[in-house]
Short mmCIF file of C-alpha atoms and ligand atoms in Angstrom, two decimals:
data_model
loop_
_atom_site.label_atom_id
_atom_site.label_comp_id
_atom_site.label_asym_id
_atom_site.label_seq_id
_atom_site.Cartn_x
_atom_site.Cartn_y
_atom_site.Cartn_z
CA MET A 1 -0.03 -0.07 -0.23
CA GLN A 2 2.36 3.28 -1.15
CA LEU A 3 0.43 5.28 1.68
CA LEU A 4 1.77 3.27 4.05
CA GLU A 5 4.79 2.83 2.21
CA GLU A 6 5.04 6.56 1.82
CA ARG A 7 4.81 7.52 5.35
CA ILE A 8 7.39 4.84 6.66
CA LEU A 9 10.44 6.44 4.04
CA LYS A 10 8.58 9.77 5.27
CA ASP A 11 8.32 9.14 9.44
CA GLY A 12 9.79 5.53 10.64
CA LYS A 13 12.53 5.74 12.19
CA VAL A 14 15.20 2.79 12.07
CA LYS A 15 17.08 1.44 15.11
CA ASP A 16 19.18 -0.88 16.12
CA GLY A 17 17.96 -4.85 16.15
CA GLY A 18 16.08 -4.52 12.86
CA ILE A 19 13.46 -1.86 14.46
CA LEU A 20 11.39 0.14 12.86
CA LYS A 21 9.96 3.37 15.55
CA VAL A 22 6.56 4.10 13.95
CA ASP A 23 5.55 5.70 17.02
CA SER A 24 4.82 9.17 15.19
CA PHE A 25 1.23 7.96 12.92
CA LEU A 26 0.58 4.46 14.38
CA ASN A 27 1.54 3.03 17.79
CA HIS A 28 1.81 6.26 19.55
CA GLN A 29 -0.13 9.00 18.05
CA MET A 30 -2.22 7.26 15.32
CA ASP A 31 -2.92 9.31 12.50
CA VAL A 32 -6.77 8.02 12.57
CA SER A 33 -7.34 9.28 9.05
CA LEU A 34 -4.45 6.34 7.83
CA PHE A 35 -5.44 3.62 9.48
CA GLY A 36 -8.81 4.57 7.97
CA GLU A 37 -7.40 3.76 4.22
CA MET A 38 -5.43 0.49 5.70
CA ALA A 39 -8.90 -0.24 6.79
CA LYS A 40 -10.64 0.15 2.78
CA GLU A 41 -7.89 -1.91 2.09
CA PHE A 42 -7.86 -4.88 4.04
CA TYR A 43 -11.82 -5.02 3.67
CA ARG A 44 -11.40 -5.02 -0.32
CA LEU A 45 -8.85 -8.06 0.56
CA PHE A 46 -10.88 -9.86 3.05
CA ALA A 47 -14.78 -9.06 2.23
CA GLY A 48 -17.38 -12.26 1.14
CA GLU A 49 -15.43 -14.07 3.38
CA GLY A 50 -17.78 -13.61 5.87
CA ILE A 51 -15.79 -12.59 8.31
CA ASN A 52 -17.85 -11.43 11.92
CA LYS A 53 -15.07 -11.49 14.11
CA ILE A 54 -11.30 -9.52 14.41
CA LEU A 55 -8.86 -10.22 16.75
CA THR A 56 -6.00 -8.90 17.66
CA ILE A 57 -3.28 -8.42 20.37
CA GLU A 58 -3.18 -5.35 22.84
CA ALA A 59 -1.64 -2.37 22.58
CA SER A 60 -0.36 -1.17 18.91
CA GLY A 61 -2.84 -3.56 17.58
CA ILE A 62 -6.49 -2.48 18.61
CA GLY A 63 -6.43 1.33 17.62
CA ILE A 64 -5.91 -0.12 14.14
CA ALA A 65 -8.15 -3.47 14.35
CA CYS A 66 -11.63 -1.07 15.64
CA ILE A 67 -11.30 1.16 12.81
CA THR A 68 -11.14 -2.40 10.53
CA ALA A 69 -14.23 -3.67 12.62
CA GLN A 70 -15.63 -0.16 11.34
CA ALA A 71 -15.24 -1.15 7.82
CA PHE A 72 -16.19 -5.04 8.37
CA GLY A 73 -19.39 -4.35 10.76
CA CYS A 74 -17.91 -7.13 12.72
CA PRO A 75 -17.19 -6.05 16.62
CA VAL A 76 -13.16 -6.16 18.17
CA ILE A 77 -11.38 -8.89 21.03
CA PHE A 78 -8.92 -7.93 22.02
CA ALA A 79 -5.53 -10.70 23.88
CA LYS A 80 -4.71 -9.18 26.60
CA LYS A 81 -1.26 -9.87 28.25
CA THR A 82 -0.61 -11.51 31.17
CA LYS A 83 1.83 -12.15 33.56
CA THR A 84 -0.94 -14.01 36.03
CA LYS A 85 -0.16 -18.21 36.62
CA ASN A 86 -3.58 -18.79 37.69
CA ILE A 87 -5.76 -17.26 35.25
CA ALA A 88 -9.21 -16.62 36.73
CA GLY A 89 -12.74 -17.80 34.35
CA ASP A 90 -12.86 -18.93 31.42
CA VAL A 91 -10.92 -17.50 29.08
CA TYR A 92 -8.21 -19.19 26.17
CA THR A 93 -4.35 -19.39 27.15
CA SER A 94 -1.81 -18.18 24.96
CA LYS A 95 2.10 -18.01 25.20
CA VAL A 96 3.99 -15.50 23.16
CA GLU A 97 7.62 -14.48 23.53
CA SER A 98 8.35 -10.56 23.01
CA PHE A 99 9.77 -9.40 20.35
CA THR A 100 10.96 -6.29 21.22
CA HIS A 101 10.16 -7.10 24.62
CA GLY A 102 12.49 -9.95 24.97
CA THR A 103 10.45 -11.61 27.24
CA THR A 104 8.05 -14.48 27.59
CA TYR A 105 3.55 -13.51 28.65
CA ASP A 106 0.57 -15.73 28.90
CA ILE A 107 -2.41 -13.81 26.18
CA ILE A 108 -6.10 -14.64 27.74
CA VAL A 109 -9.38 -14.40 25.44
CA SER A 110 -12.27 -14.69 27.23
CA LYS A 111 -14.55 -17.81 25.54
CA GLU A 112 -17.91 -15.44 26.11
CA PHE A 113 -16.77 -13.91 23.11
CA LEU A 114 -14.83 -16.26 20.62
CA LEU A 115 -16.87 -19.17 19.68
CA PRO A 116 -16.80 -22.07 17.15
CA ASP A 117 -18.94 -19.95 14.77
CA ASP A 118 -17.37 -17.23 14.10
CA LYS A 119 -15.33 -16.44 11.31
CA VAL A 120 -11.89 -14.72 12.10
CA LEU A 121 -9.72 -11.90 10.88
CA ILE A 122 -6.12 -11.17 12.61
CA ILE A 123 -5.28 -7.92 12.91
CA ASP A 124 -2.00 -6.27 14.19
CA ASP A 125 0.99 -3.39 13.39
CA PHE A 126 3.57 -5.69 12.40
CA LEU A 127 5.02 -8.89 12.07
CA ALA A 128 8.50 -10.43 12.35
CA ASN A 129 9.10 -13.75 14.02
CA GLY A 130 5.48 -14.61 14.22
CA ALA A 131 5.09 -15.11 17.40
CA ALA A 132 2.55 -12.37 18.02
CA LEU A 133 0.76 -14.03 15.44
CA GLU A 134 1.16 -17.54 16.14
CA GLY A 135 -0.83 -17.12 19.73
CA LEU A 136 -3.60 -15.35 18.12
CA ILE A 137 -3.98 -18.46 15.75
CA SER A 138 -3.75 -20.61 18.39
CA LEU A 139 -6.34 -19.45 20.78
CA VAL A 140 -8.60 -18.49 17.43
CA ASN A 141 -8.42 -23.11 16.85
CA ASP A 142 -8.21 -23.65 20.73
CA ALA A 143 -11.83 -21.77 19.97
CA GLY A 144 -12.71 -24.58 16.83
CA ALA A 145 -13.47 -21.29 15.33
CA SER A 146 -12.80 -20.84 12.00
CA LEU A 147 -9.63 -18.44 10.81
CA ILE A 148 -9.77 -16.31 7.42
CA GLY A 149 -6.31 -14.22 8.09
CA ALA A 150 -4.75 -12.10 9.21
CA GLY A 151 -4.35 -8.32 7.92
CA ILE A 152 -0.38 -7.35 9.18
CA ALA A 153 -0.24 -2.92 8.64
CA ILE A 154 4.08 -3.55 8.32
CA GLU A 155 5.58 -7.29 7.47
CA LYS A 156 9.45 -7.05 8.32
CA ALA A 157 10.15 -10.31 5.69
CA PHE A 158 13.59 -9.92 6.29
CA GLN A 159 12.26 -11.93 9.78
CA PRO A 160 11.45 -14.87 9.69
CA GLY A 161 7.02 -15.22 10.95
CA GLY A 162 5.89 -14.87 7.53
CA GLU A 163 6.95 -16.89 5.73
CA LYS A 164 7.84 -19.93 7.74
CA LEU A 165 2.89 -18.91 8.54
CA ARG A 166 2.76 -18.08 4.69
CA SER A 167 3.99 -22.29 4.38
CA LYS A 168 1.30 -23.22 7.34
CA GLY A 169 -1.04 -22.29 5.04
CA VAL A 170 -2.37 -19.10 6.44
CA ARG A 171 -3.33 -16.65 4.37
CA ILE A 172 -1.68 -13.83 4.92
CA GLU A 173 -2.07 -9.56 3.53
CA SER A 174 0.28 -7.43 4.37
CA LEU A 175 0.05 -3.64 3.67
CA ALA A 176 3.83 -2.79 3.59
CA LYS A 177 6.62 -5.80 2.68
CA ILE A 178 10.22 -4.26 4.43
CA LYS A 179 12.71 -6.82 3.17
CA SER A 180 15.43 -4.39 4.28
CA MET A 181 16.42 -1.59 6.86
CA GLU A 182 20.19 -1.67 5.36
CA GLY A 183 21.52 1.56 5.88
CA GLY A 184 19.07 2.71 8.17
CA LYS A 185 17.10 2.82 4.86
CA PRO A 186 13.99 0.65 4.93
CA VAL A 187 13.18 -1.00 1.64
CA PHE A 188 10.07 -2.59 0.17
CA GLY A 189 9.60 -5.55 -2.32
P1 5GP B 201 6.87 -10.78 17.02
O1 5GP B 201 6.42 -11.42 17.18
O2 5GP B 201 5.76 -11.07 14.91
O3 5GP B 201 8.27 -11.41 15.94
O4 5GP B 201 6.45 -9.07 16.45
C1 5GP B 201 5.62 -9.13 16.54
C2 5GP B 201 5.23 -7.86 17.43
O5 5GP B 201 6.28 -7.73 18.25
C3 5GP B 201 4.04 -6.76 17.09
O6 5GP B 201 2.83 -7.22 17.99
C4 5GP B 201 4.80 -6.14 17.39
O7 5GP B 201 4.24 -5.21 18.60
C5 5GP B 201 6.08 -6.49 17.60
N1 5GP B 201 7.23 -5.62 16.94
C6 5GP B 201 8.30 -6.13 16.66
N2 5GP B 201 8.89 -6.42 15.42
C7 5GP B 201 8.83 -4.44 15.45
C8 5GP B 201 9.62 -3.13 15.47
O8 5GP B 201 10.88 -3.25 14.34
N3 5GP B 201 8.35 -2.16 15.88
C9 5GP B 201 7.74 -2.37 16.38
N4 5GP B 201 7.19 -0.73 16.32
N5 5GP B 201 7.13 -3.22 17.12
C10 5GP B 201 7.61 -4.70 16.46
#
């Protein structure tokens, strides 16, 4: 998506360790009209698939997921991150290794909100090693729901998550696919 690629080139900042900072329009301050254009693109890609639920992970996926849910006319569930071992209540749970923070945490979704009849689109801001997406997919599978696919704002294709999950048959649509960030400049492709 050209609009997003242009914005990454204009306002994104490449940090050490293969991290792209997009705090001025996506991860901290949020450009909601850009999100609207991204949502339209996700809708164009996944319309007609009967999607009735969007699933994301807190915190930075929530904004994009909400605007996307408006396009699909369906609710959003965000998986909550928790460090609590004894998780109270009736929840699906999965472990995620954080790429940006170097830690492992549990994510949970209430069984009340993710149902066997659901056709789920997962939305997230970044795809890197694929741990966050794998965790979310595992929640969908545990619920017996159908995974239609994943819509990702920025895929770092020089990390293995996208390839790994596509080879398992997951439909992943990324709006900006970065193949390298060498020399501090994102290259798309
Ligand atoms: P993965 O689990 O695919 O390795 O990483 C996905 C998660 O890590 C995303 O939800 C995002 O929060 C975070 N992440 C991974 N790489 C980056 C990056 O380069 N920049 C930012 N801002 N977040 C990232």
